[in-house]
Tab-separated table of C-alpha atoms in Angstrom:
chain	number	residue	atom	x	y	z
A	23	MET	CA	0.000	0.000	0.000
A	24	PRO	CA	1.196	3.571	-0.601
A	25	TYR	CA	2.606	5.383	2.404
A	26	PRO	CA	3.216	9.086	2.985
A	27	TYR	CA	6.659	10.470	2.249
A	28	VAL	CA	8.309	10.183	5.681
A	29	LEU	CA	10.796	12.914	6.585
A	30	LEU	CA	12.758	12.508	9.822
A	31	SER	CA	13.955	15.766	11.380
A	32	ALA	CA	16.386	16.063	14.270
A	33	ALA	CA	19.211	18.130	15.711
A	34	VAL	CA	22.117	16.538	17.594
A	35	SER	CA	25.344	17.489	19.301
A	36	LEU	CA	28.690	16.547	17.777
A	37	ASP	CA	28.645	13.381	19.891
A	38	GLY	CA	25.141	12.392	18.769
A	39	TYR	CA	22.918	13.515	21.654
A	40	LEU	CA	19.439	15.011	21.321
A	41	ASP	CA	19.504	16.680	24.729
A	42	ASP	CA	21.353	16.746	28.013
A	43	THR	CA	20.046	15.671	31.435
A	44	THR	CA	19.299	19.106	32.899
A	45	PRO	CA	15.664	20.130	33.524
A	46	GLU	CA	15.814	22.754	30.769
A	47	ARG	CA	15.666	21.652	27.141
A	48	LEU	CA	19.038	21.934	25.396
A	49	LEU	CA	18.681	24.289	22.423
A	50	LEU	CA	20.867	22.816	19.715
A	51	SER	CA	19.820	25.133	16.871
A	52	GLY	CA	19.570	28.880	16.456
A	53	ARG	CA	17.043	31.338	15.069
A	54	ALA	CA	17.737	30.665	11.397
A	55	ASP	CA	17.411	26.903	11.739
A	56	PHE	CA	14.238	27.164	13.811
A	57	ASP	CA	12.814	29.230	10.963
A	58	ARG	CA	13.862	26.524	8.470
A	59	VAL	CA	12.061	23.916	10.577
A	60	ASP	CA	8.998	26.155	10.621
A	61	GLU	CA	9.136	26.278	6.815
A	62	VAL	CA	9.326	22.482	6.631
A	63	ARG	CA	6.378	22.161	9.020
A	64	ALA	CA	4.364	24.489	6.813
A	65	SER	CA	5.089	22.262	3.788
A	66	VAL	CA	3.827	18.963	5.233
A	67	ASP	CA	0.408	17.454	5.870
A	68	ALA	CA	1.180	16.060	9.322
A	69	ILE	CA	3.810	16.201	12.085
A	70	LEU	CA	4.493	13.204	14.330
A	71	VAL	CA	6.246	12.906	17.668
A	72	GLY	CA	6.397	10.026	20.101
A	73	ALA	CA	4.651	10.074	23.467
A	74	GLY	CA	8.043	10.290	25.174
A	75	THR	CA	8.771	13.579	23.421
A	76	ILE	CA	5.440	14.992	24.601
A	77	ARG	CA	6.299	14.011	28.174
A	78	ALA	CA	9.887	15.272	28.051
A	79	ASP	CA	9.592	18.453	25.962
A	80	ASN	CA	5.891	19.398	26.072
A	81	PRO	CA	6.071	20.692	22.468
A	82	ARG	CA	3.431	22.766	20.715
A	83	LEU	CA	4.436	21.746	17.172
A	84	LEU	CA	3.034	24.832	15.468
A	85	VAL	CA	3.648	26.661	12.231
A	86	ASN	CA	4.760	29.901	13.853
A	87	SER	CA	4.870	32.164	10.808
A	88	PRO	CA	1.510	33.913	10.147
A	89	GLU	CA	2.506	34.249	6.489
A	90	ARG	CA	3.077	30.531	6.142
A	91	ARG	CA	-0.220	29.737	7.850
A	92	ALA	CA	-1.994	32.170	5.539
A	93	ALA	CA	-0.361	30.528	2.520
A	94	ARG	CA	-1.612	27.123	3.654
A	95	VAL	CA	-5.155	28.445	4.037
A	96	ALA	CA	-4.989	30.174	0.632
A	97	ALA	CA	-4.012	26.821	-0.872
A	98	GLY	CA	-7.089	25.170	0.644
A	99	ARG	CA	-5.218	23.497	3.500
A	100	PRO	CA	-5.726	23.878	7.260
A	101	ALA	CA	-3.574	26.527	8.903
A	102	TYR	CA	-1.736	23.860	10.883
A	103	PRO	CA	-0.685	20.338	9.853
A	104	LEU	CA	-2.376	17.377	11.518
A	105	LYS	CA	-0.540	16.586	14.777
A	106	VAL	CA	0.158	12.890	15.361
A	107	THR	CA	1.532	10.944	18.290
A	108	VAL	CA	2.034	7.274	19.099
A	109	SER	CA	1.474	5.593	22.449
A	110	ASP	CA	1.042	1.896	23.194
A	111	SER	CA	-0.209	2.588	26.706
A	112	GLY	CA	-2.294	5.710	26.149
A	113	GLU	CA	-0.721	7.176	29.297
A	114	LEU	CA	-0.663	10.807	28.193
A	115	ASP	CA	-1.080	14.093	30.042
A	116	PRO	CA	-4.375	15.757	29.066
A	117	ALA	CA	-2.860	19.142	30.006
A	118	ALA	CA	0.087	18.872	27.576
A	119	ASN	CA	0.532	21.683	25.064
A	120	PHE	CA	0.231	19.168	22.229
A	121	TRP	CA	-3.557	18.888	22.722
A	122	HIS	CA	-4.334	22.565	23.243
A	123	THR	CA	-2.543	24.265	20.355
A	124	GLY	CA	-2.734	24.004	16.582
A	125	GLY	CA	-5.311	22.080	14.617
A	126	GLU	CA	-6.474	18.457	14.552
A	127	LYS	CA	-4.760	15.750	16.612
A	128	ILE	CA	-4.620	11.989	16.302
A	129	VAL	CA	-3.151	9.293	18.560
A	130	TYR	CA	-2.225	5.853	17.236
A	131	THR	CA	-2.399	3.317	20.003
A	132	THR	CA	-3.630	-0.108	21.096
A	133	GLU	CA	-7.168	-1.117	22.075
A	134	LYS	CA	-6.359	-0.644	25.773
A	135	GLY	CA	-4.556	2.609	25.025
A	136	ALA	CA	-7.577	3.970	23.139
A	137	ASP	CA	-9.838	3.216	26.119
A	138	ARG	CA	-7.465	5.054	28.441
A	139	ILE	CA	-7.191	8.089	26.103
A	140	ARG	CA	-10.978	8.379	25.889
A	141	ALA	CA	-11.310	8.022	29.651
A	142	LEU	CA	-8.818	10.858	30.135
A	143	GLY	CA	-10.903	13.102	27.898
A	144	ILE	CA	-7.973	13.919	25.615
A	145	ALA	CA	-9.080	16.061	22.674
A	146	ALA	CA	-7.791	13.812	19.914
A	147	ASP	CA	-8.921	11.060	17.593
A	148	ALA	CA	-7.693	7.798	19.163
A	149	VAL	CA	-7.037	5.132	16.511
A	150	PRO	CA	-6.323	1.614	17.831
A	151	LEU	CA	-4.051	-0.485	15.609
A	152	GLY	CA	-4.445	-3.794	17.421
A	153	PRO	CA	-2.555	-5.318	20.360
A	154	GLU	CA	0.519	-3.216	19.500
A	155	VAL	CA	1.327	-0.268	17.249
A	156	ASP	CA	2.239	-1.377	13.727
A	157	TRP	CA	4.100	1.347	11.824
A	158	ARG	CA	3.016	0.114	8.393
A	159	ARG	CA	-0.643	0.112	9.397
A	160	LEU	CA	-0.168	3.562	10.922
A	161	LEU	CA	1.300	4.955	7.688
A	162	GLU	CA	-1.386	3.297	5.579
A	163	HIS	CA	-4.097	4.855	7.752
A	164	LEU	CA	-2.506	8.298	7.514
A	165	HIS	CA	-2.262	7.980	3.729
A	166	ASP	CA	-5.593	6.343	2.926
A	167	VAL	CA	-7.901	7.731	5.622
A	168	ARG	CA	-6.384	11.084	6.570
A	169	GLY	CA	-4.979	11.986	3.143
A	170	VAL	CA	-1.442	12.593	4.418
A	171	ARG	CA	1.107	12.672	1.608
A	172	ARG	CA	4.053	14.210	3.478
A	173	LEU	CA	4.754	13.344	7.111
A	174	MET	CA	7.377	15.135	9.201
A	175	VAL	CA	8.689	13.168	12.195
A	176	GLU	CA	10.311	15.237	14.938
A	177	GLY	CA	11.215	12.484	17.367
A	178	GLY	CA	12.174	11.185	19.635
A	179	GLY	CA	15.021	8.785	19.226
A	180	THR	CA	12.921	5.655	19.662
A	181	VAL	CA	10.543	6.711	16.884
A	182	HIS	CA	13.400	7.623	14.536
A	183	THR	CA	15.116	4.314	15.250
A	184	GLN	CA	11.995	2.261	14.558
A	185	LEU	CA	11.193	4.006	11.278
A	186	LEU	CA	14.742	3.705	9.975
A	187	ARG	CA	15.117	0.115	11.137
A	188	GLN	CA	11.923	-0.878	9.307
A	189	GLY	CA	12.961	0.949	6.142
A	190	LEU	CA	10.066	3.395	6.312
A	191	ALA	CA	11.935	6.725	6.328
A	192	ASP	CA	12.305	8.445	2.951
A	193	GLU	CA	14.579	11.222	4.157
A	194	LEU	CA	16.617	12.231	7.197
A	195	GLN	CA	17.230	15.924	7.866
A	196	LEU	CA	19.950	16.028	10.502
A	197	VAL	CA	21.304	19.240	12.008
A	198	LEU	CA	24.734	18.993	13.639
A	199	ALA	CA	25.331	21.491	16.448
A	200	PRO	CA	28.887	22.552	17.447
A	201	LEU	CA	28.843	21.309	21.029
A	202	PHE	CA	29.371	18.154	23.082
A	203	VAL	CA	27.058	16.675	25.688
A	204	GLY	CA	29.314	13.876	26.879
A	205	ASP	CA	26.773	12.326	29.242
A	206	PRO	CA	26.068	8.633	28.491
A	207	SER	CA	22.723	8.891	30.300
A	208	ALA	CA	21.466	11.657	27.992
A	209	PRO	CA	19.081	10.761	25.133
A	210	ARG	CA	20.673	9.857	21.817
A	211	LEU	CA	19.182	10.124	18.348
A	212	PHE	CA	19.377	6.399	17.591
A	213	GLY	CA	19.059	3.686	20.164
A	214	PRO	CA	20.483	0.156	20.310
A	215	GLY	CA	19.666	-1.999	17.322
A	216	GLY	CA	19.211	1.074	15.187
A	217	TYR	CA	19.671	1.519	11.470
A	218	GLN	CA	21.357	-1.525	9.940
A	219	GLY	CA	20.526	-1.052	6.272
A	220	GLY	CA	23.807	0.128	4.795
A	221	ARG	CA	24.986	3.613	3.966
A	222	LEU	CA	22.712	6.577	3.462
A	223	ARG	CA	23.124	8.875	0.461
A	224	LEU	CA	24.037	12.495	1.268
A	225	VAL	CA	21.883	14.706	-0.965
A	226	GLU	CA	22.578	18.099	0.613
A	227	SER	CA	24.902	19.699	3.130
A	228	ARG	CA	24.277	23.332	4.094
A	229	ARG	CA	25.621	25.700	6.740
A	230	ILE	CA	22.964	27.602	8.709
A	231	GLU	CA	24.672	30.075	11.021
A	232	ASP	CA	26.805	27.864	13.282
A	233	VAL	CA	25.036	24.550	12.582
A	234	VAL	CA	25.169	22.269	9.547
A	235	LEU	CA	22.128	20.684	7.918
A	236	ASN	CA	22.749	17.333	6.250
A	237	ARG	CA	19.986	15.696	4.215
A	238	TYR	CA	20.191	11.949	3.589
A	239	GLU	CA	18.193	9.373	1.663
A	240	PRO	CA	18.220	5.630	2.397
A	241	THR	CA	19.722	3.377	-0.263
A	242	ALA	CA	19.390	-0.180	1.065
A	243	PRO	CA	16.569	-2.189	-0.569
A	244	GLY	CA	13.887	-3.827	1.483
A	245	THR	CA	13.801	-7.528	2.153
A	246	GLY	CA	11.227	-10.009	0.943
A	247	PRO	CA	7.813	-8.765	-0.162
A	248	LEU	CA	7.685	-5.720	2.162
A	249	PRO	CA	8.441	-2.328	0.574
A	250	ALA	CA	11.112	-0.058	2.004
A	251	ALA	CA	11.511	3.645	1.374
A	252	ALA	CA	14.653	2.961	-0.662
A	253	ASP	CA	12.620	0.702	-2.959
A	254	ARG	CA	10.622	3.738	-3.992
A	255	HIS	CA	13.748	5.781	-4.687
A	256	TRP	CA	15.300	3.083	-6.866
A	257	LEU	CA	12.085	2.316	-8.732
A	258	ALA	CA	11.650	6.003	-9.475
A	259	LEU	CA	15.157	5.960	-10.989
A	260	ALA	CA	14.265	2.938	-13.120
A	261	CYS	CA	11.185	4.782	-14.400
A	262	ALA	CA	13.323	7.832	-15.189
A	263	LEU	CA	15.798	5.663	-17.146
A	264	ALA	CA	12.935	4.506	-19.370
A	265	ALA	CA	12.809	8.030	-20.783
A	266	ASP	CA	16.352	7.525	-22.154
A	267	CYS	CA	15.217	4.756	-24.505
A	268	PRO	CA	15.233	5.480	-28.247
A	269	PRO	CA	11.580	5.609	-29.337
A	270	SER	CA	10.033	2.500	-30.829
A	271	GLU	CA	6.694	1.487	-32.312
A	272	THR	CA	7.292	-2.199	-31.647
A	273	ALA	CA	8.728	-2.378	-28.112
A	274	PHE	CA	8.265	-0.803	-24.718
A	275	SER	CA	10.667	1.698	-23.209
A	276	VAL	CA	11.905	0.272	-19.912
A	277	GLY	CA	14.554	1.216	-17.341
A	278	ALA	CA	16.260	-1.077	-14.839
A	279	VAL	CA	18.656	-0.768	-11.893
A	280	ILE	CA	20.398	-3.526	-9.948
A	281	VAL	CA	21.155	-2.675	-6.305
A	282	ALA	CA	23.160	-4.649	-3.736
A	283	ALA	CA	21.777	-5.369	-0.279
A	284	ASP	CA	23.881	-2.580	1.244
A	285	GLY	CA	22.435	0.009	-1.152
A	286	THR	CA	25.308	0.049	-3.647
A	287	GLU	CA	24.164	0.524	-7.225
A	288	LEU	CA	25.676	-2.349	-9.218
A	289	ALA	CA	24.427	-1.572	-12.724
A	290	ARG	CA	21.711	0.147	-14.689
A	291	GLY	CA	20.330	-0.190	-18.194
A	292	HIS	CA	17.492	0.719	-20.502
A	293	SER	CA	15.802	-0.718	-23.566
A	294	ARG	CA	17.683	-0.372	-26.887
A	295	GLU	CA	20.769	0.823	-25.050
A	296	ALA	CA	23.994	1.498	-26.988
A	297	GLY	CA	22.308	1.185	-30.351
A	298	ASP	CA	21.162	-2.402	-29.871
A	299	PRO	CA	17.582	-2.351	-31.230
A	300	VAL	CA	16.394	-5.404	-29.293
A	301	VAL	CA	18.228	-5.326	-25.958
A	302	HIS	CA	15.963	-5.134	-22.886
A	303	ALA	CA	16.619	-3.023	-19.813
A	304	GLU	CA	17.287	-5.863	-17.341
A	305	GLU	CA	19.410	-7.638	-19.942
A	306	ALA	CA	21.506	-4.500	-20.514
A	307	ALA	CA	22.068	-4.020	-16.774
A	308	LEU	CA	22.951	-7.675	-16.061
A	309	ALA	CA	25.409	-7.742	-18.976
A	310	LYS	CA	27.526	-5.152	-17.152
A	311	LEU	CA	28.127	-7.479	-14.190
A	312	ASP	CA	30.259	-10.555	-13.661
A	313	PRO	CA	27.793	-13.475	-13.419
A	314	ALA	CA	29.837	-14.700	-10.454
A	315	ASP	CA	29.498	-11.422	-8.544
A	316	PRO	CA	28.777	-12.590	-4.966
A	317	ARG	CA	26.458	-9.619	-4.374
A	318	LEU	CA	23.895	-10.751	-6.947
A	319	PRO	CA	21.961	-13.322	-4.846
A	320	ALA	CA	21.105	-10.681	-2.243
A	321	ALA	CA	20.561	-7.903	-4.789
A	322	THR	CA	17.293	-6.376	-5.981
A	323	VAL	CA	16.420	-5.707	-9.621
A	324	TYR	CA	14.230	-2.637	-10.144
A	325	SER	CA	12.422	-2.488	-13.476
A	326	SER	CA	9.790	-0.039	-14.661
A	327	LEU	CA	8.011	-2.910	-16.450
A	328	GLU	CA	7.881	-6.451	-15.133
A	329	PRO	CA	10.662	-8.633	-16.618
A	330	CYS	CA	9.526	-10.419	-19.761
A	331	ALA	CA	8.639	-14.110	-19.607
A	332	ARG	CA	8.736	-14.698	-23.368
A	333	ARG	CA	10.494	-12.965	-26.254
A	334	SER	CA	11.431	-13.728	-29.845
A	335	SER	CA	14.448	-11.451	-30.242
A	336	ARG	CA	16.749	-13.337	-27.815
A	337	PRO	CA	17.004	-16.961	-26.640
A	338	ALA	CA	16.359	-16.087	-22.979
A	339	PRO	CA	13.721	-13.679	-21.632
A	340	CYS	CA	14.680	-11.285	-18.866
A	341	ALA	CA	12.954	-13.310	-16.179
A	342	ARG	CA	15.173	-16.259	-17.098
A	343	LEU	CA	18.278	-14.024	-17.055
A	344	ILE	CA	17.366	-12.860	-13.547
A	345	LEU	CA	16.881	-16.441	-12.378
A	346	ASP	CA	20.188	-17.508	-13.939
A	347	ALA	CA	21.929	-14.636	-12.136
A	348	GLY	CA	20.552	-15.897	-8.818
A	349	VAL	CA	18.852	-12.607	-7.935
A	350	GLY	CA	16.265	-13.169	-5.238
A	351	ARG	CA	14.177	-9.996	-5.341
A	352	VAL	CA	12.523	-7.887	-8.036
A	353	VAL	CA	10.579	-4.625	-7.686
A	354	THR	CA	8.518	-3.355	-10.590
A	355	ALA	CA	5.958	-0.664	-11.340
A	356	TRP	CA	3.827	-2.073	-14.141
A	357	ARG	CA	2.582	-5.485	-15.185
A	358	GLU	CA	3.192	-6.092	-18.894
A	359	PRO	CA	0.054	-5.548	-21.020
A	360	ASP	CA	-0.874	-7.780	-23.959
A	361	THR	CA	0.295	-5.222	-26.523
A	362	PHE	CA	3.070	-7.392	-27.959
A	363	VAL	CA	2.898	-10.641	-25.955
A	364	THR	CA	-0.351	-12.154	-24.768
A	365	ASP	CA	-0.625	-13.521	-21.240
A	366	ALA	CA	2.768	-12.128	-20.300
A	367	ASP	CA	3.512	-13.044	-16.703
A	368	GLY	CA	7.141	-12.474	-15.789
A	369	THR	CA	6.034	-11.855	-12.228
A	370	GLY	CA	4.407	-15.273	-12.018
A	371	LEU	CA	7.434	-16.995	-13.541
A	372	LEU	CA	9.800	-15.371	-11.067
A	373	ALA	CA	7.560	-15.896	-8.047
A	374	GLY	CA	7.090	-19.542	-9.017
A	375	ARG	CA	10.846	-20.009	-8.786
A	376	GLY	CA	11.110	-18.451	-5.336
A	377	VAL	CA	11.919	-14.843	-6.239
A	378	ASP	CA	10.267	-12.173	-4.103
A	379	VAL	CA	8.420	-9.910	-6.557
A	380	LEU	CA	6.982	-6.624	-5.371
A	381	VAL	CA	4.729	-4.480	-7.575
A	382	LEU	CA	4.361	-0.812	-6.577
A	383	PRO	CA	1.359	0.325	-8.621
A	384	GLU	CA	1.713	3.932	-7.478
A	385	TYR	CA	4.620	4.155	-9.976
A	386	GLU	CA	2.658	2.674	-12.872
A	387	GLU	CA	1.848	6.029	-14.478
A	388	ARG	CA	5.524	7.004	-14.441
A	389	ALA	CA	6.408	3.737	-16.147
A	390	LYS	CA	3.717	4.270	-18.765
A	391	GLU	CA	4.695	7.839	-19.586
A	392	PRO	CA	7.361	7.099	-22.270
A	393	ASN	CA	5.036	4.421	-23.687
A	394	ARG	CA	1.833	6.434	-24.165
A	395	HIS	CA	1.994	6.047	-27.942
A	396	LEU	CA	1.738	2.265	-27.540
A	397	LEU	CA	-1.251	2.184	-25.208
C-alpha cells in the first residue's frame, strides 16, 4: 500500500545527543534553523512525535509564521498540519501543550490505550491499531484515511530508530550542532539496534549560522515482499531511465537498476541501449556485471516494467536471465500488457521459482509515460 513520504527531522550534538540531562531543554539550533524547521512544518500534511517527546519536551508543534499559515489556508489546507503521536499505553497528560494548540490531533495506540485516552478526555482522535502499534498500518491509515502525503517526524530517538530500522523513512534531515554533551545517560538520536541497512546517500549539506544541515536518503533495498523507502527511490530511478530509450513502435521503453543489499548501485540499463535495437533493460544491466558477482543473490532488480517471460528477439527472456543470475528480489511498477505478448507473466514466472516480486502500482503512471503512444 502507498505510504506518505516520511521525513525525519532532528538536531544533535557533535557526539550524537538530542539533549542533556538538565531540567531545561538543550537548544541545539539557532534562530535561522528554527525558521527553516517552521518552513518544513508548513510544507507537510502532518507532524508526528512520540509520546516520550510529549512528556519530556511538552512541544506545541506549530507553524509559527503567520505568512506561512496564511499561505496554507490560501491553498485550501488547514492553517496547521495534523498533529500525530504514538502511544502503546495511552498514558498521556491531558494538560500537555500538544492537545491545546494548533489544529487536529490523532493518537495511534492499542485497544487498551484507546480506552485510556478516551477516559482521560484527551481532545484527539484515538485510533487503535491492534494489540501493538504497527508502523506500516499507521502509515497506511494516515495515507488512505487522513490523506497525508508528506509526514514530518520530529522524534524522539525511539521513533526515529523504529522508522529507519523498518525501512520506512524516505529522508533524514539532521542538524549537527557545534557542542558536546558527553553524558552517556542523555538521550541519543538512535538507540540500540538502530539503522542496519547500509549507507545513506548524502543529498545536501548546508551551513545555517553555526550549525550544519545534512539531508540523507536511504539506499538499502527492502527484504522479501515488504516495501522499504529505498525501494521507492530506486524504482523512481528505473522509471526515469525509461525516458532515455530510443523511441520505438514495436517495443516498450523500460529502465532497470540492480542494487546490492547494502544500497550500492551495481548496474543500470534501458531498452535499446547502446544502439542495440532489441536489448531489454534488465538484460543491458545484467550484462555489465560478472555473473559470479557474490552480491547478486542478495541484490534487488528494479524495473519499470515487469521482466519479460517470453520474447522472440533473444534466446532467454529477462525473467530467465534474472533467475540464472541468482537474484532473489525484483521490484517493478507495471505489469506487462498484452500489446506485444499475450498472457505475459514475468512476475508469475519469477515468483514460481522463489523470487520475491513486489509491484508498486503507485509508480505505474511514471512507467507508462514514455510508452503512451503504444497504449
